[in-house]
XYZ file of C-alpha atoms in Angstrom:
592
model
C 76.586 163.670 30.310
C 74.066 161.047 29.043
C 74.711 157.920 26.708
C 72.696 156.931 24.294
C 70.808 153.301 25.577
C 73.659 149.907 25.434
C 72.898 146.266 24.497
C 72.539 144.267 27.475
C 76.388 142.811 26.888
C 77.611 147.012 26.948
C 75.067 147.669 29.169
C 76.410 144.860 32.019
C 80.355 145.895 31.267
C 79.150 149.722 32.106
C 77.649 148.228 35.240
C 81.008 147.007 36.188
C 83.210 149.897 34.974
C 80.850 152.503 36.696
C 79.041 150.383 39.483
C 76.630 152.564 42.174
C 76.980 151.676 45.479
C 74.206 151.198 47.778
C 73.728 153.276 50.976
C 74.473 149.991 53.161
C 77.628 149.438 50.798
C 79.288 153.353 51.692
C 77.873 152.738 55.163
C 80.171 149.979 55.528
C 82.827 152.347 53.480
C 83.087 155.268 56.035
C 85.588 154.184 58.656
C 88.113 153.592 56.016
C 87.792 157.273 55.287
C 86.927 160.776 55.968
C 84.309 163.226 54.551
C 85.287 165.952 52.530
C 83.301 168.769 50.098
C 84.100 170.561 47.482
C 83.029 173.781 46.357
C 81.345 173.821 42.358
C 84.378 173.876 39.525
C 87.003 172.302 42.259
C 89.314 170.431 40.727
C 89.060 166.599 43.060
C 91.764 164.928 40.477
C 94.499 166.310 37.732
C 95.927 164.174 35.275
C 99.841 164.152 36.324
C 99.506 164.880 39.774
C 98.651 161.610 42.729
C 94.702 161.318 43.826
C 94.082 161.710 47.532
C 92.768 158.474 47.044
C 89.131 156.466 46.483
C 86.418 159.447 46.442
C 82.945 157.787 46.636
C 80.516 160.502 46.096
C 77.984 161.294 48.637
C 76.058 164.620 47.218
C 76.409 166.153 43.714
C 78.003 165.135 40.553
C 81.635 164.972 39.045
C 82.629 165.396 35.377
C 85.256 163.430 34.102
C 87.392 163.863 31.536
C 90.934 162.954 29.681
C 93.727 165.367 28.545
C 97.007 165.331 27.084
C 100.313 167.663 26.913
C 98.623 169.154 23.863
C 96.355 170.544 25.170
C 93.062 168.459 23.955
C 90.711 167.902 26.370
C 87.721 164.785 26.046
C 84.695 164.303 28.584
C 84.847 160.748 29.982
C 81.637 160.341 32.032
C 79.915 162.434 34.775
C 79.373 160.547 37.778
C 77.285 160.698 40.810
C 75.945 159.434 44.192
C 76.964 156.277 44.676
C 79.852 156.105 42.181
C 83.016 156.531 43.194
C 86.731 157.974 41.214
C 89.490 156.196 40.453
C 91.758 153.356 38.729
C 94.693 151.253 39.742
C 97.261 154.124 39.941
C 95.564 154.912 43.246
C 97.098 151.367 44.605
C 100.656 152.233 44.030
C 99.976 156.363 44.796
C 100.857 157.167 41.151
C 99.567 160.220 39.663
C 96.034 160.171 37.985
C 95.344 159.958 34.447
C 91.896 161.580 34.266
C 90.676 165.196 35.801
C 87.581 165.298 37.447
C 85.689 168.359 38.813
C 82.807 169.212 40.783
C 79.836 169.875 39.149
C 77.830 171.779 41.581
C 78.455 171.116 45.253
C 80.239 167.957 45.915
C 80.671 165.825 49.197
C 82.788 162.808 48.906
C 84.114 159.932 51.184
C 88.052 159.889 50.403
C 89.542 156.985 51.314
C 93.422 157.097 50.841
C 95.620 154.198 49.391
C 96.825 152.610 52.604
C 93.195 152.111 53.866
C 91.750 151.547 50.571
C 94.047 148.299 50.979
C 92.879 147.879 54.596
C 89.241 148.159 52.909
C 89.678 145.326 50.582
C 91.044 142.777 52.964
C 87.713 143.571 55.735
C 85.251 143.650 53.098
C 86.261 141.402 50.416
C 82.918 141.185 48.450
C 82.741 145.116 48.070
C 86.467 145.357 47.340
C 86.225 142.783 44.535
C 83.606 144.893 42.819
C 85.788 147.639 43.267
C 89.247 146.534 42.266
C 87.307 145.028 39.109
C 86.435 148.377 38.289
C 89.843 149.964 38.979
C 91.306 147.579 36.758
C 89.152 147.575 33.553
C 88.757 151.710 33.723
C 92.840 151.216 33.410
C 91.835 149.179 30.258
C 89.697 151.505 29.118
C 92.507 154.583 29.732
C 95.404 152.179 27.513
C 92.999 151.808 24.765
C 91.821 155.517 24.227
C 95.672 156.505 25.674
C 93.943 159.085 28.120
C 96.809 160.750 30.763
C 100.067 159.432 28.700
C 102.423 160.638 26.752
C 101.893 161.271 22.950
C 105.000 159.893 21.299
C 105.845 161.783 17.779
C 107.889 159.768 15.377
C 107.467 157.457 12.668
C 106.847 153.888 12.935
C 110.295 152.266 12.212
C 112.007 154.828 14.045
C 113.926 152.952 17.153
C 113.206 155.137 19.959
C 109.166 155.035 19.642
C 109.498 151.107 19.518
C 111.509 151.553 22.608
C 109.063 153.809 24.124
C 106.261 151.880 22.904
C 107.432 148.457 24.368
C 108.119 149.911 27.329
C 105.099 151.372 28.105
C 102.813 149.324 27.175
C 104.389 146.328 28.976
C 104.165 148.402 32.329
C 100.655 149.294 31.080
C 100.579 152.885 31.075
C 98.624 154.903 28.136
C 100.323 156.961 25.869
C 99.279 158.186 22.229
C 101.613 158.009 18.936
C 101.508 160.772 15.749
C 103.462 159.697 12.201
C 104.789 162.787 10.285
C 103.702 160.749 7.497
C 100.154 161.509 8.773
C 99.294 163.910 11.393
C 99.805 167.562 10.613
C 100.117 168.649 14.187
C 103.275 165.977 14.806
C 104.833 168.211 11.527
C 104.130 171.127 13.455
C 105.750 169.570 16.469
C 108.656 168.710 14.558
C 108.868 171.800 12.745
C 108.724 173.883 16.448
C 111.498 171.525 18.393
C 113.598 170.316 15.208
C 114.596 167.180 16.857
C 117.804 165.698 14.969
C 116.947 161.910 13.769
C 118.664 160.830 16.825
C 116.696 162.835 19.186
C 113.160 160.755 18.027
C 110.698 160.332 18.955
C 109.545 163.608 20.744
C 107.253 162.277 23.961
C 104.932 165.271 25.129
C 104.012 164.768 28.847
C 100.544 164.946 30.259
C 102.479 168.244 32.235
C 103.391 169.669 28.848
C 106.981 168.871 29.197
C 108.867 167.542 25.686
C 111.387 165.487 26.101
C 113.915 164.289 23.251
C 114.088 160.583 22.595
C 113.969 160.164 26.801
C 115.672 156.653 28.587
C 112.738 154.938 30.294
C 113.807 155.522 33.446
C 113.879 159.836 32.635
C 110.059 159.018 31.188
C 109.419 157.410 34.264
C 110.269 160.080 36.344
C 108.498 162.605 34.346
C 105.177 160.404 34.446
C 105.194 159.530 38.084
C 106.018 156.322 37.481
C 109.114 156.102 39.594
C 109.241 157.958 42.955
C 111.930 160.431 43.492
C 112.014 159.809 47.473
C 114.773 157.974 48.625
C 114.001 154.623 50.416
C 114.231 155.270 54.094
C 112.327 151.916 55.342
C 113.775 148.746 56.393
C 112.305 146.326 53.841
C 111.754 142.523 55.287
C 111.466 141.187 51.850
C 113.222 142.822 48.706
C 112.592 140.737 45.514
C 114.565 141.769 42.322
C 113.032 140.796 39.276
C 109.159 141.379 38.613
C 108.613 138.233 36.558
C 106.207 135.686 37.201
C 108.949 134.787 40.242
C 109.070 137.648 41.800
C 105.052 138.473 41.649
C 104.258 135.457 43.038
C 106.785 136.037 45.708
C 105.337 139.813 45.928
C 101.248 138.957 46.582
C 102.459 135.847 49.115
C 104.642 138.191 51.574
C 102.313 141.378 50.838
C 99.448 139.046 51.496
C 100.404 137.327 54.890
C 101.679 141.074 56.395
C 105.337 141.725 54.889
C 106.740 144.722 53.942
C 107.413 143.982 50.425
C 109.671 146.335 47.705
C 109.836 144.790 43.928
C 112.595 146.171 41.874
C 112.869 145.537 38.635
C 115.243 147.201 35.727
C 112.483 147.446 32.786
C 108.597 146.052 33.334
C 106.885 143.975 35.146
C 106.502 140.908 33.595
C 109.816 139.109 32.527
C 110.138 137.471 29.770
C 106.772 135.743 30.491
C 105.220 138.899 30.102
C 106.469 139.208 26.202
C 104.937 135.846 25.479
C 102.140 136.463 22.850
C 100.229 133.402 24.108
C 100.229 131.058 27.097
C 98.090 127.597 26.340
C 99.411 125.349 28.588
C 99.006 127.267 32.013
C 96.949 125.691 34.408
C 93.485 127.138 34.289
C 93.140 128.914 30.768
C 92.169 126.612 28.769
C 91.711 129.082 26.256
C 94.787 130.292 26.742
C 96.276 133.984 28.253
C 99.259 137.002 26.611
C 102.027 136.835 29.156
C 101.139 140.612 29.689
C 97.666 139.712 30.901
C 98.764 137.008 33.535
C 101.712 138.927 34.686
C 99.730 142.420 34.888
C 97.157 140.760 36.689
C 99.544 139.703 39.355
C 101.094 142.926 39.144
C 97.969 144.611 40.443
C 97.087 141.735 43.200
C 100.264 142.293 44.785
C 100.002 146.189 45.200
C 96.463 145.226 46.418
C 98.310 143.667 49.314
C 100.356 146.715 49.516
C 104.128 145.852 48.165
C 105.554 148.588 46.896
C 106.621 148.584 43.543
C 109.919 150.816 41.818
C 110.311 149.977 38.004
C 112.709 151.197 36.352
C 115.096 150.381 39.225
C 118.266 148.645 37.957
C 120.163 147.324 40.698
C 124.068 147.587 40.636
C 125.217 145.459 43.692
C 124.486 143.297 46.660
C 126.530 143.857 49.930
C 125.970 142.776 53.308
C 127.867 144.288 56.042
C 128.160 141.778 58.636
C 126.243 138.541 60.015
C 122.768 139.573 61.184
C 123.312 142.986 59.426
C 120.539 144.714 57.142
C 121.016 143.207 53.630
C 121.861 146.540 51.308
C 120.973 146.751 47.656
C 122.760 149.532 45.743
C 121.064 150.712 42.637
C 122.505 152.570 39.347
C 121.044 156.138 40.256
C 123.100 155.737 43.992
C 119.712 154.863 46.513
C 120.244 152.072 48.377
C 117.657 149.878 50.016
C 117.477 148.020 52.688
C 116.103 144.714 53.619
C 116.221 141.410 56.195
C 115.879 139.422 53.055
C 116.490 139.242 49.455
C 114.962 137.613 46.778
C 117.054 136.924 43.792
C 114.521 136.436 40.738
C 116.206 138.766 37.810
C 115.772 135.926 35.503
C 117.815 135.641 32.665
C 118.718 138.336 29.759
C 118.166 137.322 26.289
C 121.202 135.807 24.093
C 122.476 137.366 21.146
C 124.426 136.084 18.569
C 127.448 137.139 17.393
C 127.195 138.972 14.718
C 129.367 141.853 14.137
C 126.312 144.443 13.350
C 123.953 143.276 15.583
C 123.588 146.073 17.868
C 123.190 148.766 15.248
C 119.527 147.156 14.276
C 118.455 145.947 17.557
C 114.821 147.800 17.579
C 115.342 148.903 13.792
C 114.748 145.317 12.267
C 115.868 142.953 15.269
C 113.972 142.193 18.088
C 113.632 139.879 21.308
C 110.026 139.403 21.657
C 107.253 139.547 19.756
C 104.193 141.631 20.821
C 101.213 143.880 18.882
C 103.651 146.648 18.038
C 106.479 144.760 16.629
C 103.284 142.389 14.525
C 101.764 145.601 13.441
C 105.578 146.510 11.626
C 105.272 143.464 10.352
C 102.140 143.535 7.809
C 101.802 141.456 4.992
C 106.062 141.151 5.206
C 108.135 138.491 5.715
C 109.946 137.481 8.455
C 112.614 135.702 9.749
C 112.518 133.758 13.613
C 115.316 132.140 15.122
C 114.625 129.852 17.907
C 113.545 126.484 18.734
C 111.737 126.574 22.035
C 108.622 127.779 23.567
C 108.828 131.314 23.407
C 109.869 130.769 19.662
C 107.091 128.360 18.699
C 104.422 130.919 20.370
C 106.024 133.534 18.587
C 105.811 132.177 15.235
C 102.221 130.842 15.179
C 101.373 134.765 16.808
C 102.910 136.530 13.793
C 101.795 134.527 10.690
C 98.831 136.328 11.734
C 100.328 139.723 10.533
C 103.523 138.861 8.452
C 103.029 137.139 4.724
C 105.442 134.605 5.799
C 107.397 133.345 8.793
C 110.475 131.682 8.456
C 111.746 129.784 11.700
C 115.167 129.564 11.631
C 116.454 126.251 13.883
C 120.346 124.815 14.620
C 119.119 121.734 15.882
C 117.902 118.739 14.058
C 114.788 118.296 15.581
C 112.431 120.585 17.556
C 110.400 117.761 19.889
C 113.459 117.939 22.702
C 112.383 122.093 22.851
C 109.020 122.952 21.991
C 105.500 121.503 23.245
C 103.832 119.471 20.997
C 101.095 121.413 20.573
C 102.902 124.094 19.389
C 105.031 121.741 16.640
C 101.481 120.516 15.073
C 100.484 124.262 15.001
C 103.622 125.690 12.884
C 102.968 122.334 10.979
C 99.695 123.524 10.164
C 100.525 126.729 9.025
C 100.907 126.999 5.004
C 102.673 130.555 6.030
C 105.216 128.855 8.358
C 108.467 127.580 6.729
C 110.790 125.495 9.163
C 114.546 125.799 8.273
C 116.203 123.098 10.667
C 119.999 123.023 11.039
C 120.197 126.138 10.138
C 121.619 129.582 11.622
C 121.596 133.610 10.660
C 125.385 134.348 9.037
C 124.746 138.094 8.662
C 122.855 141.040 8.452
C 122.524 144.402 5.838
C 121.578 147.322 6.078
C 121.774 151.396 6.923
C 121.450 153.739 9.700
C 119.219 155.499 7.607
C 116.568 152.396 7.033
C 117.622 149.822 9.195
C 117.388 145.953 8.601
C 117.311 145.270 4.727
C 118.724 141.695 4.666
C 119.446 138.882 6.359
C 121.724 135.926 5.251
C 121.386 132.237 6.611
C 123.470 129.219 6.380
C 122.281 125.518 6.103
C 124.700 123.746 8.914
C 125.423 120.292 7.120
C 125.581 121.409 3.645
C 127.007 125.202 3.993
C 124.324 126.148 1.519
C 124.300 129.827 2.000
C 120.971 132.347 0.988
C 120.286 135.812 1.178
C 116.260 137.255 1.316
C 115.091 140.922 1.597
C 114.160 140.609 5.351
C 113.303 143.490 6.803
C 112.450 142.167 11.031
C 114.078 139.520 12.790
C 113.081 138.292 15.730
C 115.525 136.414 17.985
C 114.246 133.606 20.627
C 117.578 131.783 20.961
C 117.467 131.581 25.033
C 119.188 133.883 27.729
C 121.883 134.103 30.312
C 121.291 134.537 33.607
C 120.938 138.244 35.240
C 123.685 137.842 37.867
C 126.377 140.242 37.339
C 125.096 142.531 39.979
C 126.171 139.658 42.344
C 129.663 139.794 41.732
C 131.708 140.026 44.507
C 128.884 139.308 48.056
C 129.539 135.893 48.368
C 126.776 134.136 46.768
C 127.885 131.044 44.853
C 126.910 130.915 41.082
C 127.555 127.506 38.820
C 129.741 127.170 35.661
C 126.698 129.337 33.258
C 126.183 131.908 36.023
C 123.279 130.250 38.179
C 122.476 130.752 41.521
C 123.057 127.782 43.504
C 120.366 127.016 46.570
C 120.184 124.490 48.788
C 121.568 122.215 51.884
C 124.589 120.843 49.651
C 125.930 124.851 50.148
C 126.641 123.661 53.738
C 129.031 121.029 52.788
C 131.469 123.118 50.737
C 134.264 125.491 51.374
C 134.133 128.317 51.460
C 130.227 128.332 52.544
C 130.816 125.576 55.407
C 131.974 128.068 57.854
C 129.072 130.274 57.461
C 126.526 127.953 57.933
C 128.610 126.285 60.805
C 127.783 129.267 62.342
C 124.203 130.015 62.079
C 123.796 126.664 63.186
C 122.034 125.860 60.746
C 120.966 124.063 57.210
C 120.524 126.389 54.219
C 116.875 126.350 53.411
C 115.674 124.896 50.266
C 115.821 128.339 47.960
C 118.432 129.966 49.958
C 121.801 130.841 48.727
C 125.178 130.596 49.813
C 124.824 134.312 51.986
C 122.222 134.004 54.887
C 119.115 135.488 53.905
C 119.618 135.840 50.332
C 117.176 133.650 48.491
C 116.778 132.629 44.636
C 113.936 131.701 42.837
C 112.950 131.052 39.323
C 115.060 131.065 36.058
C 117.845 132.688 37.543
C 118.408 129.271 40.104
C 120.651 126.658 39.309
C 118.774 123.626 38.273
C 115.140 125.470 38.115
C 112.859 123.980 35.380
C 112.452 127.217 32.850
C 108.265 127.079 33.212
C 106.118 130.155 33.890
C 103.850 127.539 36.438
C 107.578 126.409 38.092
C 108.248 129.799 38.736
C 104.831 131.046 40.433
C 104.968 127.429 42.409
C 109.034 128.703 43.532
C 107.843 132.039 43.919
C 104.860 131.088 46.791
C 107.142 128.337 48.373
C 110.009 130.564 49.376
C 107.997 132.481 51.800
C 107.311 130.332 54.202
C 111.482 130.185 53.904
C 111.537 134.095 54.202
C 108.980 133.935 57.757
C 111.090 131.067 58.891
C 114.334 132.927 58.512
C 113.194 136.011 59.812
C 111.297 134.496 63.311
C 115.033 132.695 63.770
C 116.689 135.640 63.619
C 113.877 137.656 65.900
C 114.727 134.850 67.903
C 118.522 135.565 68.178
C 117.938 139.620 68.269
C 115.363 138.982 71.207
C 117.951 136.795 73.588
C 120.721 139.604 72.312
C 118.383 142.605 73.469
C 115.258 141.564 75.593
C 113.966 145.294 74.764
C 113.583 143.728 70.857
C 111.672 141.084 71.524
C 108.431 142.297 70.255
C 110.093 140.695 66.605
C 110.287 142.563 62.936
C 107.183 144.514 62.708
C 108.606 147.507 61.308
C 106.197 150.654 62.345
C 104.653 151.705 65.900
C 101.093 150.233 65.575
C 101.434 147.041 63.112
C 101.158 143.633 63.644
C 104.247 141.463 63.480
C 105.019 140.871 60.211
C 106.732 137.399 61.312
C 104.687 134.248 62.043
C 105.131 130.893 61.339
């Protein structure tokens, strides 16, 4: 397939997204791999199904192209000597989004995911070109939607905002017909008569239609979420795939730790749903939460931690000192690990308001992002909130909405919110600040969702009532720590996780430590091994930077903890000594 000629700017991103190496360049690529060829027609990739890994073609030529569950089929590129196939899913093993087939003979270098990652740590200059072009042909796939699902509903209906937010913040493709507008979504409505409650219909890449699916049945369906059980002996499990958790992820990965992230919904956090970050060290022009988050996302599967999202974990238990650590998740698998890392953040607060629930993704919402602004055009709209994630809200959807009203109980918002962002909403003729003031109810149907929304002014009890038809909710969150009820780690009075040496000084923790001989470290909880990082720690400072910076330090806590107890194993049973490296072959994965 030929293109017509680029500008220079087009012309250099190409480059990047379809770079030819040089003979010296798969030279150094061949021990990483094996040879294979492929007879004219073969099929080397199907969307739905996992890649054999990197192909870097030797002879011939390959024709790409993207298809979805209804059957349409686009060309992509054809690419040859020199070029190789592939995107990010091949980090992770996740099935491919594109098909690709040999036209004409075809011999190929495959190099699978575990020594693609072994290729990128021996020869970092040709894995940087490559992992840039894994990651913006996965750009490329989420804007044209190529290998997801097509989701068939209308806009305001609930389950394709569901859908939509959830895919898009774990940055897989998908596709969306209106009724209003497509004839072949009528069709598709007209063949599977869905009731109201059963939309959106999602038609997999395999041709499967599923009914208004949960994320985590999607998942499974897309390849998202692996159906094997986990058999291996983790040495660091981190729940919670926030900035926290990543950070903690690409450290461990990095320095030769078998890493699992679990987390119940996307990676991300509630960093990840922050339309704009300006005051993160080293963008001065400012980055989405989705982009800094994803990017970390991606390093840390480059270092090979495994990732399982949507995996909600249930419970905590450890069986006895020096035991495994066991995690227990909704579905029933359990995993197992020499160390936890507890960084599930905190859950979003909602007021109490008798009706809240029946418009939460029909008019109410908990962060703002392009799907929930694109509902919003040329309306008004009501915020509540007077921190951060509020103020970078607000100034992100006067962009869309006619008019933002920020809806604040305090008196003053300088205590909260960075300056910066104050003299922004200031700015804004579109942005109305309501202070001492706080949402008394809400209207509406089943049928159409939010229609109203009635505030009250705190001092005076001046009461109003506007046609509102999306709220959006920023008044802070509770921590995630119910699944550590009940295996011994010590929360405070609001739920935090409490770290630190002071555990050793208190009943009924003093014993345990007395025992190990030891002072907790600085992250670590009241249970041995068990460590807790970011939001979800008592006494943490609630920054995206703070939690990367408590996300790195803890694992030099995590190789600490695990050479001490290597060290106690090895004077138990000589025969262990060799320490925690978990597979016949690897390296030890503990070192100071």
């Amino acid at each position: 397939m030929r293109f017509p000629p680029l500008p220079l700017n087009l012309e250099s991103r190409r480059a990047q997204v379809f770079p030819v190496l040089d003979a010296r360049d798969r030279e150094r690529m061949q021990r990483f791999g094996e040879v294979r060829r492929f007879r004219e027609g073969a099929c080397l990739a199907a969307a739905g199904r996992p890649s054999p890994g990197l192909l870097v073609i030797a002879q011939g030529r390959v024709a790409l192209s993207r298809r979805d569950g209804l059957g349409h089929s686009v060309p992509i590129v054809e690419e040859g000597p020199g070029q190789f196939l592939g995107e990010v899913a091949l980090l992770s093993g996740r099935p491919a989004l594109v098909d690709a087939h040999a036209v004409g003979e075809v011999e190929a270098l495959v190099i699978p995911p575990h020594r693609l990652r072994a290729l990128f740590v021996a020869e970092a200059d040709l894995g940087e070109r490559i992992m840039r072009a894994l990651i913006l042909r996965r750009v490329s796939l989420i804007q044209t939607g190529a290998g997801g699902p097509v989701l068939v509903g209308p806009p305001e209906c609930a389950g394709r905002v569901r859908l939509e937010g959830f895919l898009s913040r774990n940055g897989h493709p998908y596709l969306v017909l209106d009724p209003a507008r497509d004839a072949q979504a009528v069709s598709l409505l007209a063949r599977y008569s869905p009731r109201a409650e059963e939309l959106p219909l999602a038609v997999c890449p395999d041709g499967s239609v599923l009914k208004n699916p949960s994320e985590s049945t999607i998942a499974r369906v897309l390849g998202l979420l692996s159906e094997v059980a986990f058999e291996t002996l983790y040495d660091v499990a981190v729940v919670g795939a926030g900035p926290a958790g990543l950070a903690t992820a690409v450290y461990a990965a990095s320095e030769g730790l078998r890493v699992l992230v679990l987390d119940q919904r996307a990676f991300g956090g509630q960093a990840g749903a922050s339309s704009r970050i300006e005051n993160y060290l080293g963008f001065p022009t400012g980055i989405t939460g989705q982009a800094l988050t994803a990017r970390a996302f991606v390093q840390a599967q480059k270092f090979g931690a495994e990732m399982a999202i949507p995996a909600e974990v249930a419970s905590l238990r450890c069986e006895a000192s020096g035991a495994p650590l066991t995690l227990e998740l909704t579905d029933g698998r359990k995993v197992s690990a020499r160390t936890v890392v507890v960084a599930s953040g905190a859950r979003y607060r909602r007021p109490a308001l008798a009706n809240l629930g029946q418009f939460e993704s029909r008019g109410v919402f908990y962060w703002a992002s392009p799907i929930e602004a694109r509902m919003c055009e040329g309306e008004e709209v009501v915020l509540v909130g007077g921190g951060n994630s509020a103020g970078q809200a607000a100034v992100f959807l006067v962009g869309h909405a006619r008019r933002v009203r920020v809806l604040v109980r305090g008196q003053a918002l300088a205590e909260s919110m960075s300056s910066y962002l104050i003299e922004r909403m200031a700015a804004s003729p579109h942005i109305e600040l309501l202070m001492e003031t706080e949402v008394t109810g809400l209207e509406g149907s089943k049928e159409r969702g939010l229609q109203r929304v009635r505030w009250r002014h705190r001092p005076s009890g001046r009461e109003e009532e506007h046609d509102v038809r999306h709220l959006f909710l920023f008044i802070g969150a509770d921590p995630a720590t119910e699944w550590l009820t009940g295996c011994g780690v010590a929360l405070d009075a609001k739920g935090f996780v409490r770290t630190g040496a002071e555990l050793r000084e208190e009943p009924p923790q003093a014993a345990t430590w007395e025992a190990t001989g030891r002072t907790p470290f600085t992250y670590e909880t009241s249970l041995p091994g068990v460590f807790a990082i970011g939001d979800v720690r008592s006494g943490s400072v609630k920054r995206v930077g703070t939690a990367i910076g408590e996300g790195s330090a803890v694992v030099a806590q995590l190789h600490a903890y695990l050479a001490s107890t290597a060290e106690v194993e090895s004077r138990r049973n000589p025969a262990s000594a060799r320490g925690t490296s978990l597979a016949e072959g690897e390296s030890d994965h503990v070192r100071m």
